[in-house]
Amino acid sequence: MSDKDVLALLMTFGMFILTFIGIVIELIKLAQKSLKQSHSNKQIAIKENNIEHRPLSVNNRRTFGHWEMDGVESMQSKKLVLTFVERKTRFAAAVIAESKHAKDISKAIASFCNTYQGSIKSITCDCGTEFLAMATQYVFKSRNIKYYYAHAYSPYERGSNENFNRLFREYFPKKTNFSRVTDQELSLALESINARPMRLHKFKSRYSAFKRMLQYRRIDIDSKAPV
């Protein structure tokens, strides 16, 4: 191979490298733009659905059908439990999610919404990425459910849910592997907590208060729901 051929080969290889570098740079720019757009969308969602926009009647627990939501995680498994507490009655529900990925979280929330359809007017949660995801927001919007994001590092804004989670941990301590927890075990724990008498309800249970609200409003929910 002559020197001229070697030079031509090197020039061709150099052009290939430059083209490749150019493509990589463009891909990086697109990724950065996508991340910025995603961050922007999340900030808009937080601003438009901030807990500060939640009506006073919801804040002071005068009206029924407004829930708080949170995730109870396990270091032993990627699975977690989404817990829901109705603010007026303190009645609690829970659903096991396969993971914190948006598709699994949205699927678990949809399951809860389908089960308690008719008794859900709004849901308040934290501003975690799994709750800000478009898939999660779609579940709320498609069912005409208002949703509110609490301020960061403000668990007291979801006090009913935080209190319930402490009770929940009596049955499922922090080292619990949720991949080994069955739906029946979860249901038994919920039934036990919901059956406890509360001073708030003149020593009647969350269960009885919730059921009374359903009957008063003539709301029929899924027959599989533990009420």
PDB file of C-alpha atoms in Angstrom:
ATOM      1  CA  MET A   1       0.000   0.000   0.000  1.00  0.00           C
ATOM      2  CA  SER A   2       1.448   3.337  -1.051  1.00  0.00           C
ATOM      3  CA  ASP A   3       1.811   6.366   1.210  1.00  0.00           C
ATOM      4  CA  LYS A   4      -0.950   8.032  -0.788  1.00  0.00           C
ATOM      5  CA  ASP A   5      -3.330   5.157  -0.066  1.00  0.00           C
ATOM      6  CA  VAL A   6      -2.476   5.215   3.638  1.00  0.00           C
ATOM      7  CA  LEU A   7      -3.115   8.961   3.787  1.00  0.00           C
ATOM      8  CA  ALA A   8      -6.483   8.552   2.049  1.00  0.00           C
ATOM      9  CA  LEU A   9      -7.428   5.786   4.461  1.00  0.00           C
ATOM     10  CA  LEU A  10      -6.482   7.915   7.474  1.00  0.00           C
ATOM     11  CA  MET A  11      -8.491  10.854   6.146  1.00  0.00           C
ATOM     12  CA  THR A  12     -11.536   8.616   5.609  1.00  0.00           C
ATOM     13  CA  PHE A  13     -11.190   7.212   9.130  1.00  0.00           C
ATOM     14  CA  GLY A  14     -10.783  10.731  10.522  1.00  0.00           C
ATOM     15  CA  MET A  15     -13.985  11.883   8.798  1.00  0.00           C
ATOM     16  CA  PHE A  16     -15.793   8.866  10.234  1.00  0.00           C
ATOM     17  CA  ILE A  17     -14.609   9.716  13.748  1.00  0.00           C
ATOM     18  CA  LEU A  18     -15.658  13.358  13.374  1.00  0.00           C
ATOM     19  CA  THR A  19     -19.098  12.314  12.096  1.00  0.00           C
ATOM     20  CA  PHE A  20     -19.496   9.883  14.981  1.00  0.00           C
ATOM     21  CA  ILE A  21     -18.512  12.552  17.515  1.00  0.00           C
ATOM     22  CA  GLY A  22     -21.011  14.933  15.924  1.00  0.00           C
ATOM     23  CA  ILE A  23     -23.810  12.372  16.257  1.00  0.00           C
ATOM     24  CA  VAL A  24     -22.917  11.713  19.917  1.00  0.00           C
ATOM     25  CA  ILE A  25     -22.963  15.455  20.677  1.00  0.00           C
ATOM     26  CA  GLU A  26     -26.403  15.824  19.074  1.00  0.00           C
ATOM     27  CA  LEU A  27     -27.722  12.860  21.064  1.00  0.00           C
ATOM     28  CA  ILE A  28     -26.413  14.396  24.280  1.00  0.00           C
ATOM     29  CA  LYS A  29     -28.101  17.698  23.425  1.00  0.00           C
ATOM     30  CA  LEU A  30     -31.404  15.918  22.757  1.00  0.00           C
ATOM     31  CA  ALA A  31     -31.144  14.026  26.046  1.00  0.00           C
ATOM     32  CA  GLN A  32     -30.440  17.235  27.942  1.00  0.00           C
ATOM     33  CA  LYS A  33     -33.368  18.941  26.244  1.00  0.00           C
ATOM     34  CA  SER A  34     -35.631  16.022  27.119  1.00  0.00           C
ATOM     35  CA  LEU A  35     -34.525  16.117  30.773  1.00  0.00           C
ATOM     36  CA  LYS A  36     -35.114  19.873  30.947  1.00  0.00           C
ATOM     37  CA  GLN A  37     -38.566  19.444  29.389  1.00  0.00           C
ATOM     38  CA  SER A  38     -39.404  16.650  31.834  1.00  0.00           C
ATOM     39  CA  HIS A  39     -38.260  18.773  34.776  1.00  0.00           C
ATOM     40  CA  SER A  40     -40.264  21.705  33.461  1.00  0.00           C
ATOM     41  CA  ASN A  41     -43.406  19.561  33.116  1.00  0.00           C
ATOM     42  CA  LYS A  42     -43.024  18.326  36.694  1.00  0.00           C
ATOM     43  CA  GLN A  43     -42.591  21.861  38.015  1.00  0.00           C
ATOM     44  CA  ILE A  44     -45.737  22.935  36.147  1.00  0.00           C
ATOM     45  CA  ALA A  45     -47.664  19.984  37.610  1.00  0.00           C
ATOM     46  CA  ILE A  46     -46.544  20.886  41.140  1.00  0.00           C
ATOM     47  CA  LYS A  47     -47.459  24.539  40.649  1.00  0.00           C
ATOM     48  CA  GLU A  48     -50.885  23.836  39.145  1.00  0.00           C
ATOM     49  CA  ASN A  49     -51.798  21.130  41.677  1.00  0.00           C
ATOM     50  CA  ASN A  50     -50.114  22.464  44.795  1.00  0.00           C
ATOM     51  CA  ILE A  51     -51.764  21.673  48.108  1.00  0.00           C
ATOM     52  CA  GLU A  52     -52.249  25.410  48.580  1.00  0.00           C
ATOM     53  CA  HIS A  53     -55.026  25.152  45.978  1.00  0.00           C
ATOM     54  CA  ARG A  54     -56.899  22.552  48.014  1.00  0.00           C
ATOM     55  CA  PRO A  55     -60.308  23.869  49.166  1.00  0.00           C
ATOM     56  CA  LEU A  56     -60.862  24.776  52.804  1.00  0.00           C
ATOM     57  CA  SER A  57     -63.673  22.213  53.057  1.00  0.00           C
ATOM     58  CA  VAL A  58     -61.103  19.520  52.267  1.00  0.00           C
ATOM     59  CA  ASN A  59     -58.483  20.948  54.604  1.00  0.00           C
ATOM     60  CA  ASN A  60     -60.838  20.996  57.583  1.00  0.00           C
ATOM     61  CA  ARG A  61     -62.218  17.523  56.766  1.00  0.00           C
ATOM     62  CA  ARG A  62     -65.819  18.668  56.423  1.00  0.00           C
ATOM     63  CA  THR A  63     -66.408  16.748  53.201  1.00  0.00           C
ATOM     64  CA  PHE A  64     -66.110  13.045  52.435  1.00  0.00           C
ATOM     65  CA  GLY A  65     -64.123  11.450  49.628  1.00  0.00           C
ATOM     66  CA  HIS A  66     -60.752  13.172  49.947  1.00  0.00           C
ATOM     67  CA  TRP A  67     -57.831  10.811  50.374  1.00  0.00           C
ATOM     68  CA  GLU A  68     -54.147  10.961  51.246  1.00  0.00           C
ATOM     69  CA  MET A  69     -51.667   8.610  49.571  1.00  0.00           C
ATOM     70  CA  ASP A  70     -48.147   7.443  50.339  1.00  0.00           C
ATOM     71  CA  GLY A  71     -45.753   4.627  49.563  1.00  0.00           C
ATOM     72  CA  VAL A  72     -44.417   2.231  52.200  1.00  0.00           C
ATOM     73  CA  GLU A  73     -41.161   0.750  50.948  1.00  0.00           C
ATOM     74  CA  SER A  74     -39.029  -2.258  51.826  1.00  0.00           C
ATOM     75  CA  MET A  75     -35.259  -2.611  51.616  1.00  0.00           C
ATOM     76  CA  GLN A  76     -35.776  -6.325  50.993  1.00  0.00           C
ATOM     77  CA  SER A  77     -37.730  -5.979  47.754  1.00  0.00           C
ATOM     78  CA  LYS A  78     -38.475  -3.606  44.913  1.00  0.00           C
ATOM     79  CA  LYS A  79     -42.158  -4.080  45.695  1.00  0.00           C
ATOM     80  CA  LEU A  80     -43.883  -1.504  47.889  1.00  0.00           C
ATOM     81  CA  VAL A  81     -47.316  -0.834  49.320  1.00  0.00           C
ATOM     82  CA  LEU A  82     -49.342   2.235  48.410  1.00  0.00           C
ATOM     83  CA  THR A  83     -51.485   3.285  51.356  1.00  0.00           C
ATOM     84  CA  PHE A  84     -54.592   5.465  51.113  1.00  0.00           C
ATOM     85  CA  VAL A  85     -56.469   7.166  53.964  1.00  0.00           C
ATOM     86  CA  GLU A  86     -59.826   8.919  53.621  1.00  0.00           C
ATOM     87  CA  ARG A  87     -59.411  12.198  55.506  1.00  0.00           C
ATOM     88  CA  LYS A  88     -62.858  12.486  57.131  1.00  0.00           C
ATOM     89  CA  THR A  89     -63.341   8.902  58.347  1.00  0.00           C
ATOM     90  CA  ARG A  90     -59.636   7.840  58.496  1.00  0.00           C
ATOM     91  CA  PHE A  91     -60.634   4.634  56.715  1.00  0.00           C
ATOM     92  CA  ALA A  92     -57.573   3.068  55.097  1.00  0.00           C
ATOM     93  CA  ALA A  93     -56.880   1.003  51.985  1.00  0.00           C
ATOM     94  CA  ALA A  94     -53.682  -0.372  50.465  1.00  0.00           C
ATOM     95  CA  VAL A  95     -52.415  -1.871  47.218  1.00  0.00           C
ATOM     96  CA  ILE A  96     -49.148  -3.683  46.518  1.00  0.00           C
ATOM     97  CA  ALA A  97     -47.170  -2.137  43.637  1.00  0.00           C
ATOM     98  CA  GLU A  98     -44.589  -4.124  41.704  1.00  0.00           C
ATOM     99  CA  SER A  99     -42.039  -1.301  41.864  1.00  0.00           C
ATOM    100  CA  LYS A 100     -41.622   2.488  42.079  1.00  0.00           C
ATOM    101  CA  HIS A 101     -41.623   2.764  38.284  1.00  0.00           C
ATOM    102  CA  ALA A 102     -44.377   5.030  37.009  1.00  0.00           C
ATOM    103  CA  LYS A 103     -46.173   2.256  35.112  1.00  0.00           C
ATOM    104  CA  ASP A 104     -46.395   0.077  38.235  1.00  0.00           C
ATOM    105  CA  ILE A 105     -47.407   2.958  40.503  1.00  0.00           C
ATOM    106  CA  SER A 106     -50.077   4.159  38.073  1.00  0.00           C
ATOM    107  CA  LYS A 107     -51.393   0.582  37.752  1.00  0.00           C
ATOM    108  CA  ALA A 108     -51.675   0.263  41.547  1.00  0.00           C
ATOM    109  CA  ILE A 109     -53.426   3.637  41.843  1.00  0.00           C
ATOM    110  CA  ALA A 110     -55.826   2.678  39.061  1.00  0.00           C
ATOM    111  CA  SER A 111     -56.640  -0.536  40.944  1.00  0.00           C
ATOM    112  CA  PHE A 112     -57.485   1.478  44.068  1.00  0.00           C
ATOM    113  CA  CYS A 113     -59.584   3.956  42.069  1.00  0.00           C
ATOM    114  CA  ASN A 114     -61.521   1.147  40.404  1.00  0.00           C
ATOM    115  CA  THR A 115     -62.214  -0.555  43.723  1.00  0.00           C
ATOM    116  CA  TYR A 116     -63.394   2.591  45.507  1.00  0.00           C
ATOM    117  CA  GLN A 117     -64.958   4.276  42.499  1.00  0.00           C
ATOM    118  CA  GLY A 118     -67.491   6.892  43.528  1.00  0.00           C
ATOM    119  CA  SER A 119     -65.883   7.588  46.890  1.00  0.00           C
ATOM    120  CA  ILE A 120     -62.801   9.409  45.580  1.00  0.00           C
ATOM    121  CA  LYS A 121     -63.007  13.129  44.906  1.00  0.00           C
ATOM    122  CA  SER A 122     -59.368  14.008  45.445  1.00  0.00           C
ATOM    123  CA  ILE A 123     -56.013  12.496  46.395  1.00  0.00           C
ATOM    124  CA  THR A 124     -53.156  14.314  48.142  1.00  0.00           C
ATOM    125  CA  CYS A 125     -49.633  12.907  47.887  1.00  0.00           C
ATOM    126  CA  ASP A 126     -46.016  14.023  48.053  1.00  0.00           C
ATOM    127  CA  CYS A 127     -44.144  15.300  45.007  1.00  0.00           C
ATOM    128  CA  GLY A 128     -42.128  12.146  44.359  1.00  0.00           C
ATOM    129  CA  THR A 129     -41.266  11.455  40.734  1.00  0.00           C
ATOM    130  CA  GLU A 130     -43.512   8.365  40.682  1.00  0.00           C
ATOM    131  CA  PHE A 131     -46.523  10.533  41.578  1.00  0.00           C
ATOM    132  CA  LEU A 132     -45.531  13.338  39.204  1.00  0.00           C
ATOM    133  CA  ALA A 133     -45.202  10.976  36.244  1.00  0.00           C
ATOM    134  CA  MET A 134     -47.547  11.582  33.316  1.00  0.00           C
ATOM    135  CA  ALA A 135     -48.891   8.027  33.646  1.00  0.00           C
ATOM    136  CA  THR A 136     -49.942   8.720  37.239  1.00  0.00           C
ATOM    137  CA  GLN A 137     -51.480  12.072  36.383  1.00  0.00           C
ATOM    138  CA  TYR A 138     -53.421  10.404  33.573  1.00  0.00           C
ATOM    139  CA  VAL A 139     -55.029   7.980  36.053  1.00  0.00           C
ATOM    140  CA  PHE A 140     -56.338  10.949  38.047  1.00  0.00           C
ATOM    141  CA  LYS A 141     -57.417  13.036  35.080  1.00  0.00           C
ATOM    142  CA  SER A 142     -59.159  10.194  33.259  1.00  0.00           C
ATOM    143  CA  ARG A 143     -61.300   9.585  36.346  1.00  0.00           C
ATOM    144  CA  ASN A 144     -61.951  13.259  37.055  1.00  0.00           C
ATOM    145  CA  ILE A 145     -60.124  13.025  40.391  1.00  0.00           C
ATOM    146  CA  LYS A 146     -58.492  16.171  41.739  1.00  0.00           C
ATOM    147  CA  TYR A 147     -54.927  15.659  42.911  1.00  0.00           C
ATOM    148  CA  TYR A 148     -52.738  17.807  45.116  1.00  0.00           C
ATOM    149  CA  TYR A 149     -49.014  17.729  45.844  1.00  0.00           C
ATOM    150  CA  ALA A 150     -47.840  18.456  49.374  1.00  0.00           C
ATOM    151  CA  HIS A 151     -44.767  20.601  49.911  1.00  0.00           C
ATOM    152  CA  ALA A 152     -41.418  18.820  50.005  1.00  0.00           C
ATOM    153  CA  TYR A 153     -40.334  17.592  53.451  1.00  0.00           C
ATOM    154  CA  SER A 154     -43.800  18.320  54.890  1.00  0.00           C
ATOM    155  CA  PRO A 155     -45.241  14.961  56.016  1.00  0.00           C
ATOM    156  CA  TYR A 156     -47.567  16.799  58.419  1.00  0.00           C
ATOM    157  CA  GLU A 157     -49.564  17.897  55.361  1.00  0.00           C
ATOM    158  CA  ARG A 158     -50.511  14.230  54.976  1.00  0.00           C
ATOM    159  CA  GLY A 159     -50.858  13.604  58.699  1.00  0.00           C
ATOM    160  CA  SER A 160     -53.623  10.996  58.500  1.00  0.00           C
ATOM    161  CA  ASN A 161     -51.548   8.912  56.119  1.00  0.00           C
ATOM    162  CA  GLU A 162     -48.402   9.235  58.240  1.00  0.00           C
ATOM    163  CA  ASN A 163     -50.308   8.149  61.354  1.00  0.00           C
ATOM    164  CA  PHE A 164     -51.771   5.171  59.523  1.00  0.00           C
ATOM    165  CA  ASN A 165     -48.359   4.129  58.205  1.00  0.00           C
ATOM    166  CA  ARG A 166     -47.087   3.874  61.774  1.00  0.00           C
ATOM    167  CA  LEU A 167     -49.949   1.493  62.576  1.00  0.00           C
ATOM    168  CA  PHE A 168     -49.264  -0.380  59.349  1.00  0.00           C
ATOM    169  CA  ARG A 169     -45.669  -0.963  60.435  1.00  0.00           C
ATOM    170  CA  GLU A 170     -46.934  -2.862  63.471  1.00  0.00           C
ATOM    171  CA  TYR A 171     -47.961  -5.592  61.036  1.00  0.00           C
ATOM    172  CA  PHE A 172     -45.214  -5.105  58.459  1.00  0.00           C
ATOM    173  CA  PRO A 173     -41.962  -3.864  60.069  1.00  0.00           C
ATOM    174  CA  LYS A 174     -39.303  -2.072  58.035  1.00  0.00           C
ATOM    175  CA  LYS A 175     -37.475  -5.301  57.199  1.00  0.00           C
ATOM    176  CA  THR A 176     -40.605  -6.847  55.672  1.00  0.00           C
ATOM    177  CA  ASN A 177     -40.122  -8.300  52.201  1.00  0.00           C
ATOM    178  CA  PHE A 178     -43.285  -7.168  50.409  1.00  0.00           C
ATOM    179  CA  SER A 179     -42.694  -9.666  47.608  1.00  0.00           C
ATOM    180  CA  ARG A 180     -43.642 -12.344  50.149  1.00  0.00           C
ATOM    181  CA  VAL A 181     -46.731 -10.567  51.487  1.00  0.00           C
ATOM    182  CA  THR A 182     -49.984 -11.925  50.061  1.00  0.00           C
ATOM    183  CA  ASP A 183     -53.114  -9.937  49.285  1.00  0.00           C
ATOM    184  CA  GLN A 184     -54.891 -11.883  52.027  1.00  0.00           C
ATOM    185  CA  GLU A 185     -52.272 -10.903  54.635  1.00  0.00           C
ATOM    186  CA  LEU A 186     -52.556  -7.287  53.553  1.00  0.00           C
ATOM    187  CA  SER A 187     -56.361  -7.407  53.760  1.00  0.00           C
ATOM    188  CA  LEU A 188     -56.272  -8.921  57.268  1.00  0.00           C
ATOM    189  CA  ALA A 189     -53.964  -6.157  58.500  1.00  0.00           C
ATOM    190  CA  LEU A 190     -56.206  -3.473  56.989  1.00  0.00           C
ATOM    191  CA  GLU A 191     -59.324  -5.032  58.486  1.00  0.00           C
ATOM    192  CA  SER A 192     -57.662  -5.129  61.893  1.00  0.00           C
ATOM    193  CA  ILE A 193     -56.654  -1.455  61.775  1.00  0.00           C
ATOM    194  CA  ASN A 194     -59.967  -0.277  60.319  1.00  0.00           C
ATOM    195  CA  ALA A 195     -61.877  -2.154  63.021  1.00  0.00           C
ATOM    196  CA  ARG A 196     -60.131  -0.405  65.923  1.00  0.00           C
ATOM    197  CA  PRO A 197     -62.387   1.957  67.888  1.00  0.00           C
ATOM    198  CA  MET A 198     -61.484   5.650  67.656  1.00  0.00           C
ATOM    199  CA  ARG A 199     -62.319   8.469  70.029  1.00  0.00           C
ATOM    200  CA  LEU A 200     -62.871  10.634  66.946  1.00  0.00           C
ATOM    201  CA  HIS A 201     -65.848   8.412  66.041  1.00  0.00           C
ATOM    202  CA  LYS A 202     -67.160   8.092  69.626  1.00  0.00           C
ATOM    203  CA  PHE A 203     -65.259   4.822  69.924  1.00  0.00           C
ATOM    204  CA  LYS A 204     -66.684   3.395  66.750  1.00  0.00           C
ATOM    205  CA  SER A 205     -64.333   2.241  64.022  1.00  0.00           C
ATOM    206  CA  ARG A 206     -62.996   3.804  60.825  1.00  0.00           C
ATOM    207  CA  TYR A 207     -64.786   0.990  59.044  1.00  0.00           C
ATOM    208  CA  SER A 208     -68.199   1.891  60.474  1.00  0.00           C
ATOM    209  CA  ALA A 209     -67.671   5.608  59.791  1.00  0.00           C
ATOM    210  CA  PHE A 210     -66.688   4.928  56.186  1.00  0.00           C
ATOM    211  CA  LYS A 211     -69.546   2.510  55.607  1.00  0.00           C
ATOM    212  CA  ARG A 212     -72.003   5.016  57.059  1.00  0.00           C
ATOM    213  CA  MET A 213     -70.769   7.676  54.636  1.00  0.00           C
ATOM    214  CA  LEU A 214     -71.171   5.287  51.695  1.00  0.00           C
ATOM    215  CA  GLN A 215     -74.710   4.409  52.728  1.00  0.00           C
ATOM    216  CA  TYR A 216     -75.671   8.039  53.345  1.00  0.00           C
ATOM    217  CA  ARG A 217     -74.444   9.020  49.888  1.00  0.00           C
ATOM    218  CA  ARG A 218     -75.751   5.830  48.276  1.00  0.00           C
ATOM    219  CA  ILE A 219     -72.346   4.943  46.887  1.00  0.00           C
ATOM    220  CA  ASP A 220     -71.896   1.374  45.699  1.00  0.00           C
ATOM    221  CA  ILE A 221     -68.272   0.319  45.488  1.00  0.00           C
ATOM    222  CA  ASP A 222     -66.586  -2.860  44.275  1.00  0.00           C
ATOM    223  CA  SER A 223     -67.982  -5.885  46.108  1.00  0.00           C
ATOM    224  CA  LYS A 224     -64.391  -7.063  46.664  1.00  0.00           C
ATOM    225  CA  ALA A 225     -63.549  -3.981  48.706  1.00  0.00           C
ATOM    226  CA  PRO A 226     -63.150  -4.700  52.449  1.00  0.00           C
ATOM    227  CA  VAL A 227     -66.117  -2.638  53.673  1.00  0.00           C
TER     228      VAL A 227
END
